[in-house]
Amino acid sequence: MRPADDDTHERVEQLCKDASTPFGCTAAVCIYAQFVATAKKALQAQGTPQVKVATVVNFPHGSDNAAAAAQETREAVAAGADEIDVVLPYTRLIAGDEEACKEL
């Protein structure tokens, strides 16, 4: 890993620590898909596995490649994501192509 990656993993771990507050835990942390496993591990290690890990696929570009979005989703689920949002191909929708969104 590059040093920046190490720093990002540390930031994800800190985000997970911050999910536990004196008032209770947050419902979820939302992170980039490549850090799902790091977050799951951190939450488990600190004793807050009830905090869900959410991610967003097809982000930020909103591509109309349904196969790529599906693959990203499978990878996020395999890494342990509890919740997944998908960015619709919004530029296609704005252009009036609803079919691209339906396919995704």
Coordinates of N, CA and C in Angstrom, one line a residue:
M1 N 0.8 -1.2 0.0 CA 0.0 0.0 0.0 C 0.9 1.2 0.0
R2 N 0.4 2.3 -0.6 CA 1.0 3.5 -0.6 C 0.8 4.2 0.7
P3 N 1.6 5.1 1.2 CA 1.4 5.8 2.4 C 0.0 6.5 2.5
A4 N -0.5 7.0 1.4 CA -1.8 7.7 1.4 C -2.9 6.6 1.8
D5 N -2.7 5.4 1.3 CA -3.7 4.3 1.6 C -3.6 4.0 3.0
D6 N -2.4 3.9 3.6 CA -2.3 3.7 5.1 C -3.1 4.8 5.9
D7 N -2.9 6.0 5.4 CA -3.5 7.1 6.1 C -5.0 7.0 6.0
T8 N -5.5 6.7 4.8 CA -7.0 6.5 4.6 C -7.5 5.4 5.5
H9 N -6.8 4.3 5.6 CA -7.3 3.2 6.4 C -7.4 3.7 7.9
E10 N -6.4 4.5 8.3 CA -6.4 5.0 9.7 C -7.6 6.0 9.9
R11 N -7.9 6.7 8.8 CA -9.1 7.7 8.9 C -10.4 6.9 9.0
V12 N -10.5 5.8 8.3 CA -11.7 5.0 8.3 C -11.8 4.4 9.7
E13 N -10.7 3.9 10.3 CA -10.7 3.3 11.6 C -11.2 4.4 12.6
Q14 N -10.7 5.6 12.5 CA -11.1 6.7 13.4 C -12.6 7.0 13.2
L15 N -13.1 7.0 11.9 CA -14.5 7.3 11.7 C -15.3 6.2 12.4
C16 N -14.9 5.0 12.4 CA -15.6 3.9 13.1 C -15.6 4.1 14.6
K17 N -14.5 4.6 15.2 CA -14.4 4.9 16.6 C -15.4 6.1 16.9
D18 N -15.5 7.0 16.0 CA -16.4 8.2 16.2 C -17.9 7.8 16.1
A19 N -18.1 6.6 15.6 CA -19.5 6.1 15.5 C -20.1 5.8 16.8
S20 N -19.3 5.6 17.8 CA -19.8 5.3 19.2 C -19.6 6.6 20.0
T21 N -20.8 7.1 20.5 CA -20.8 8.3 21.2 C -21.4 8.1 22.6
P22 N -21.3 9.1 23.5 CA -21.9 8.9 24.8 C -23.4 8.8 24.7
F23 N -24.0 9.1 23.6 CA -25.5 9.0 23.4 C -25.9 7.8 22.7
G24 N -24.9 6.9 22.4 CA -25.2 5.7 21.6 C -24.4 5.7 20.3
C25 N -24.7 4.7 19.6 CA -23.9 4.5 18.3 C -24.8 5.0 17.1
T26 N -24.1 5.5 16.1 CA -24.7 5.8 14.9 C -25.3 4.6 14.2
A27 N -26.2 4.7 13.3 CA -26.8 3.6 12.6 C -25.8 2.9 11.7
A28 N -25.0 3.8 11.0 CA -24.1 3.3 10.0 C -23.0 4.3 9.7
V29 N -21.9 3.8 9.2 CA -20.9 4.7 8.6 C -20.9 4.4 7.1
C30 N -20.8 5.5 6.3 CA -20.8 5.4 4.9 C -19.5 5.7 4.3
I31 N -18.9 4.8 3.6 CA -17.5 4.9 3.2 C -17.4 4.4 1.7
Y32 N -16.2 4.7 1.1 CA -16.0 4.2 -0.2 C -15.9 2.7 -0.1
A33 N -16.3 2.1 -1.2 CA -16.4 0.6 -1.2 C -15.0 -0.1 -0.9
Q34 N -13.9 0.5 -1.3 CA -12.6 -0.2 -1.1 C -12.2 -0.2 0.4
F35 N -13.0 0.5 1.2 CA -12.7 0.5 2.7 C -13.7 -0.2 3.5
V36 N -14.6 -0.9 2.9 CA -15.6 -1.7 3.6 C -15.0 -2.7 4.6
A37 N -14.1 -3.5 4.1 CA -13.5 -4.5 5.0 C -12.8 -3.9 6.2
T38 N -12.1 -2.7 5.9 CA -11.4 -2.0 7.0 C -12.4 -1.6 8.1
A39 N -13.5 -1.0 7.6 CA -14.5 -0.6 8.6 C -15.2 -1.7 9.3
K40 N -15.5 -2.8 8.6 CA -16.1 -4.0 9.3 C -15.2 -4.5 10.4
K41 N -13.9 -4.6 10.1 CA -12.9 -5.1 11.0 C -12.8 -4.2 12.2
A42 N -12.7 -2.9 12.0 CA -12.6 -1.9 13.0 C -13.8 -1.9 14.0
L43 N -15.0 -2.0 13.4 CA -16.2 -2.0 14.2 C -16.3 -3.2 15.1
Q44 N -15.9 -4.4 14.5 CA -15.9 -5.6 15.2 C -14.9 -5.6 16.4
A45 N -13.7 -5.1 16.1 CA -12.6 -5.0 17.1 C -13.0 -4.1 18.2
Q46 N -13.7 -3.1 18.0 CA -14.0 -2.1 19.1 C -15.3 -2.5 19.8
G47 N -16.0 -3.6 19.4 CA -17.2 -4.0 20.0 C -18.4 -3.3 19.6
T48 N -18.5 -2.8 18.4 CA -19.7 -2.1 17.9 C -20.1 -2.7 16.6
P49 N -20.3 -4.0 16.5 CA -20.6 -4.6 15.2 C -22.1 -4.3 14.8
Q50 N -22.9 -3.7 15.7 CA -24.2 -3.3 15.4 C -24.2 -2.1 14.4
V51 N -23.1 -1.4 14.4 CA -23.0 -0.2 13.4 C -22.9 -0.8 12.0
K52 N -23.8 -0.4 11.2 CA -23.7 -1.0 9.8 C -22.7 -0.2 9.0
V53 N -22.2 -0.9 7.9 CA -21.3 -0.3 7.0 C -22.1 -0.1 5.7
A54 N -22.2 1.2 5.3 CA -22.8 1.5 4.0 C -21.8 2.0 3.0
T55 N -22.1 1.8 1.7 CA -21.3 2.3 0.7 C -22.1 2.7 -0.5
V56 N -21.5 3.4 -1.5 CA -22.2 3.8 -2.7 C -21.4 3.3 -3.9
V57 N -22.1 2.6 -4.8 CA -21.5 2.1 -6.0 C -21.9 2.9 -7.2
N58 N -21.2 2.8 -8.2 CA -21.4 3.6 -9.4 C -21.2 5.1 -9.1
F59 N -20.3 5.4 -8.1 CA -20.1 6.7 -7.6 C -18.8 7.2 -8.1
P60 N -18.6 8.4 -8.4 CA -19.6 9.5 -8.5 C -20.2 9.7 -9.9
H61 N -19.6 9.0 -10.8 CA -19.9 9.2 -12.2 C -21.3 8.9 -12.7
G62 N -22.0 7.9 -12.0 CA -23.3 7.5 -12.5 C -23.3 6.9 -13.9
S63 N -22.4 6.0 -14.1 CA -22.2 5.4 -15.4 C -23.5 4.6 -15.8
D64 N -23.7 4.4 -17.1 CA -24.9 3.6 -17.5 C -24.5 2.1 -17.7
N65 N -23.3 1.7 -17.2 CA -22.8 0.4 -17.4 C -23.4 -0.5 -16.2
A66 N -24.5 -1.1 -16.5 CA -25.2 -1.9 -15.4 C -24.3 -3.1 -15.0
A67 N -23.6 -3.7 -15.9 CA -22.8 -4.8 -15.5 C -21.7 -4.4 -14.6
A68 N -21.1 -3.2 -14.8 CA -20.0 -2.7 -13.9 C -20.6 -2.4 -12.5
A69 N -21.8 -1.8 -12.5 CA -22.4 -1.4 -11.2 C -22.7 -2.7 -10.5
A70 N -23.2 -3.7 -11.2 CA -23.5 -5.0 -10.5 C -22.3 -5.6 -9.9
Q71 N -21.2 -5.6 -10.7 CA -19.9 -6.1 -10.2 C -19.4 -5.4 -8.9
E72 N -19.5 -4.1 -9.0 CA -19.1 -3.3 -7.8 C -20.0 -3.7 -6.6
T73 N -21.2 -3.9 -6.8 CA -22.2 -4.3 -5.8 C -21.8 -5.6 -5.2
R74 N -21.5 -6.6 -6.1 CA -21.1 -7.9 -5.6 C -19.8 -7.8 -4.8
E75 N -18.9 -7.0 -5.2 CA -17.6 -6.9 -4.5 C -17.8 -6.2 -3.1
A76 N -18.7 -5.2 -3.0 CA -19.0 -4.6 -1.8 C -19.7 -5.5 -0.8
V77 N -20.6 -6.3 -1.3 CA -21.3 -7.3 -0.5 C -20.3 -8.3 0.0
A78 N -19.4 -8.8 -0.8 CA -18.4 -9.8 -0.4 C -17.5 -9.2 0.6
A79 N -17.2 -7.9 0.6 CA -16.3 -7.3 1.6 C -17.1 -7.0 2.9
G80 N -18.4 -7.2 2.9 CA -19.1 -7.1 4.1 C -20.1 -5.9 4.2
A81 N -20.3 -5.2 3.1 CA -21.3 -4.0 3.2 C -22.6 -4.5 3.6
D82 N -23.2 -3.7 4.5 CA -24.6 -4.0 5.0 C -25.6 -3.2 4.2
E83 N -25.3 -2.1 3.7 CA -26.2 -1.2 2.9 C -25.4 -0.7 1.7
I84 N -26.1 -0.7 0.5 CA -25.5 -0.2 -0.7 C -26.5 0.7 -1.4
D85 N -26.0 1.9 -1.7 CA -26.8 2.8 -2.6 C -26.1 2.7 -3.9
V86 N -26.9 3.0 -5.0 CA -26.4 3.0 -6.3 C -26.7 4.3 -7.0
V87 N -25.7 5.0 -7.6 CA -25.9 6.2 -8.3 C -26.5 5.9 -9.6
L88 N -27.6 6.4 -9.9 CA -28.3 6.2 -11.2 C -27.5 7.0 -12.3
P89 N -27.6 6.5 -13.5 CA -27.0 7.3 -14.6 C -27.7 8.6 -14.9
Y90 N -27.5 9.5 -14.0 CA -28.3 10.8 -13.9 C -28.1 11.6 -15.2
T91 N -27.0 11.6 -15.9 CA -26.9 12.4 -17.1 C -27.8 11.8 -18.2
R92 N -28.0 10.5 -18.2 CA -28.9 9.9 -19.2 C -30.3 10.2 -18.8
L93 N -30.6 10.2 -17.5 CA -32.0 10.5 -17.0 C -32.3 12.0 -17.4
I94 N -31.4 12.9 -17.2 CA -31.6 14.3 -17.5 C -31.9 14.5 -19.0
A95 N -31.2 13.6 -19.8 CA -31.4 13.7 -21.2 C -32.7 13.0 -21.7
G96 N -33.4 12.4 -20.7 CA -34.7 11.8 -21.1 C -34.6 10.3 -21.3
D97 N -33.5 9.7 -21.1 CA -33.4 8.2 -21.3 C -33.6 7.5 -20.0
E98 N -34.9 7.2 -19.7 CA -35.3 6.5 -18.5 C -34.9 5.0 -18.6
E99 N -34.8 4.5 -19.7 CA -34.4 3.1 -19.9 C -33.1 2.7 -19.3
A100 N -32.1 3.6 -19.4 CA -30.8 3.4 -18.8 C -30.9 3.2 -17.3
C101 N -31.8 4.0 -16.7 CA -32.0 3.9 -15.2 C -32.7 2.6 -14.9
K102 N -33.7 2.3 -15.7 CA -34.5 1.0 -15.4 C -33.6 -0.2 -15.5
E103 N -32.6 -0.2 -16.5 CA -31.7 -1.3 -16.6 C -30.8 -1.4 -15.4
L104 N -30.3 -0.3 -14.9 CA -29.4 -0.3 -13.8 C -30.2 -0.8 -12.6

